[in-house]
Amino acid sequence: MSQAELVVRSALPALDPENPVDLFVAKGRVLGLHPAGAYPAPEGAKVHDAQGLVLLPGLTDVHAHLREPGQEWKETIATGLAAAAKGGFVNVFCMANTDPVNDKASVTQFMLDKALATHPRGPRLFPVGALTVGLDGKELAPLEELKAAGCRAFSNDGRPVADSELFRRAMEYASDLGVPVIDHCEDPFLAPHAGINEGAVSARLGLRGAPTAGEAIQVARDCLLAQYLGVPVHLAHISCRQSVEIIRRAKAQGAPVTAETCPHYLALTEEACEGYDTAAKVNPPLRTKDDQLALLAALEDGTIDALATDHAPHAAHEKETPFDEAPNGISGFETALSVTWELAQRGDLSTRALVSAWCVRPAEIFGLPLNRFQEGDPADFLLFDPKARWKVTPQALVSKGKNTPLTGRELTGVVRACFVAGKNVL
Ligand SMILES: [Zn+2]
């Protein structure tokens, strides 16, 4: 242990909290994980006391909107990455629906430069390139150029490609490049962007709702294409039981499909839209208790691989409009871990599934280095206070996006430190 530069003392491993450990780190990498007190800290090493804190590998968010360039009043890369660090994220994938759209190398480069200038030590930014030019769904974007510029995935998120032939070509091309395609599944004709589930609440409020079939139809198309072509596709923010069942069947048949869901689909239902609450307006919309149970079971059995925030910040005035006119989206970085941790505490989700969905599978699917706390792994980890309570208020959030239906809620669990390559970025 002589060369350790940092020793984290007496942390509680998330999956084995009864047995405190010391983590030894050098040169941004894990040297070893040992029973607490087994080895002295070498002279000169920095010691970080983690008594009572849970140790987790750093979280990877494969679906976030940082709004820069073009909508800096909602969020900037600087504020977005600061909020991500506060949430425990070490890797952040940012979607292409910026202004201009990230469909050319210069935009990708701009994002990477901004991230490096504002957060040189992390969290790391991974731009997601547009799948089609201008996200218009008509012409493939220059995927090779985008990959060369640093895009780590491609997606038309928010404006899914309706043309199945074009989507097929995109999947094949991206697969040749070895870059994953992320698809936001939404039939473009079945109440797109409604922001509320078609069901009891939408009927009561007199709003046009989006049926679960609108999502499931495109999930089915993508699964069939993936299986037919033998080419992978990653399905974004899955919200309902129908989609889960299609994915489960496709996986059983060997389709190279992976999927994610978001904390808000696990913690909230369509009832959050009561009173025309635009803070709960999100796309896909919040669904029902039955959908929630299906998503939890799917995380548990691996049908849904990953969690992602779909962090979508908006300014207050943009949400203070009639429900129909309000933009979709919830600001998600800073509440993500608390919300899912609470689910685990309640027994609705196992800690094993939580760690897999936040820390392991996203890194595996998108080919990022993964911290399993073995020698040589990147020293990406966080220390989480599982007892601390905090209240979700606009002031408590460092993101510019204060738009969350959790406002006023007390949550349990606070990220005390977020280490990227051995450096605390909080
Ligand atoms: Zn989306």
Short mmCIF file of N, CA, C and O and ligand atoms in Angstrom, two decimals, residues 63 65 95 97 155-160 182-186 193 236-237 260 265 283-284 310, ligand 1:
data_model
loop_
_atom_site.label_atom_id
_atom_site.label_comp_id
_atom_site.label_asym_id
_atom_site.label_seq_id
_atom_site.Cartn_x
_atom_site.Cartn_y
_atom_site.Cartn_z
N HIS A 63 -28.58 9.62 -20.28
CA HIS A 63 -29.66 10.40 -20.92
C HIS A 63 -29.91 11.70 -20.17
O HIS A 63 -30.63 11.73 -19.17
N HIS A 65 -30.18 16.28 -20.72
CA HIS A 65 -30.22 17.44 -21.61
C HIS A 65 -29.52 18.59 -20.91
O HIS A 65 -29.92 18.98 -19.82
N MET A 95 -27.85 14.89 -24.69
CA MET A 95 -28.62 14.68 -25.92
C MET A 95 -28.37 15.81 -26.93
O MET A 95 -27.92 16.89 -26.58
N ASN A 97 -30.44 17.58 -28.85
CA ASN A 97 -31.44 18.59 -29.22
C ASN A 97 -31.10 19.97 -28.68
O ASN A 97 -31.89 20.64 -28.02
N SER A 155 -28.62 9.56 -31.31
CA SER A 155 -30.04 9.50 -31.00
C SER A 155 -30.78 10.67 -31.61
O SER A 155 -30.23 11.77 -31.72
N ASN A 156 -32.03 10.43 -31.96
CA ASN A 156 -32.92 11.50 -32.39
C ASN A 156 -33.87 11.85 -31.25
O ASN A 156 -34.94 12.39 -31.48
N ASP A 157 -33.46 11.54 -30.02
CA ASP A 157 -34.30 11.68 -28.83
C ASP A 157 -35.27 12.85 -28.93
O ASP A 157 -34.88 13.95 -29.28
N GLY A 158 -36.51 12.59 -28.57
CA GLY A 158 -37.53 13.63 -28.58
C GLY A 158 -38.22 13.73 -29.92
O GLY A 158 -39.40 14.07 -30.00
N ARG A 159 -37.47 13.47 -30.99
CA ARG A 159 -38.08 13.48 -32.34
C ARG A 159 -37.72 12.16 -33.03
O ARG A 159 -36.94 12.13 -33.98
N PRO A 160 -38.29 11.06 -32.51
CA PRO A 160 -37.89 9.73 -32.99
C PRO A 160 -38.10 9.57 -34.50
O PRO A 160 -39.01 10.18 -35.07
N ILE A 182 -29.48 5.16 -29.48
CA ILE A 182 -30.47 5.26 -28.41
C ILE A 182 -31.77 5.72 -29.05
O ILE A 182 -31.78 6.73 -29.77
N ASP A 183 -32.86 5.00 -28.83
CA ASP A 183 -34.12 5.43 -29.42
C ASP A 183 -35.15 5.82 -28.38
O ASP A 183 -35.43 5.08 -27.44
N HIS A 184 -35.72 6.99 -28.57
CA HIS A 184 -36.89 7.46 -27.81
C HIS A 184 -38.09 6.89 -28.55
O HIS A 184 -38.34 7.25 -29.69
N CYS A 185 -38.82 5.98 -27.89
CA CYS A 185 -39.87 5.25 -28.59
C CYS A 185 -41.21 5.95 -28.46
O CYS A 185 -41.78 6.03 -27.36
N GLU A 186 -41.70 6.44 -29.58
CA GLU A 186 -42.96 7.16 -29.57
C GLU A 186 -43.54 7.17 -30.97
O GLU A 186 -42.91 7.70 -31.90
N HIS A 193 -46.04 13.81 -27.53
CA HIS A 193 -45.73 14.96 -26.67
C HIS A 193 -46.89 15.41 -25.78
O HIS A 193 -46.89 16.51 -25.28
N ALA A 236 -34.71 4.18 -24.80
CA ALA A 236 -34.64 5.20 -23.76
C ALA A 236 -35.90 5.22 -22.89
O ALA A 236 -36.98 4.82 -23.34
N HIS A 237 -35.72 5.69 -21.69
CA HIS A 237 -36.80 6.00 -20.73
C HIS A 237 -38.10 5.23 -20.95
O HIS A 237 -39.14 5.82 -21.24
N GLU A 260 -33.55 1.41 -20.69
CA GLU A 260 -33.44 2.17 -19.44
C GLU A 260 -34.81 2.68 -19.02
O GLU A 260 -35.73 2.77 -19.84
N TYR A 265 -40.46 7.54 -13.19
CA TYR A 265 -41.47 6.53 -13.53
C TYR A 265 -41.64 5.51 -12.40
O TYR A 265 -42.64 4.80 -12.35
N ASN A 283 -42.20 13.54 -21.01
CA ASN A 283 -42.44 12.68 -22.18
C ASN A 283 -41.40 11.58 -22.25
O ASN A 283 -40.21 11.87 -22.39
N PRO A 284 -41.77 10.28 -22.19
CA PRO A 284 -43.13 9.78 -22.04
C PRO A 284 -43.74 10.19 -20.70
O PRO A 284 -43.00 10.49 -19.76
N ASP A 310 -32.95 11.36 -17.65
CA ASP A 310 -33.67 12.22 -18.61
C ASP A 310 -33.78 13.63 -18.03
O ASP A 310 -34.81 14.30 -18.18
ZN ZN B 1 -36.67 11.28 -24.86
#
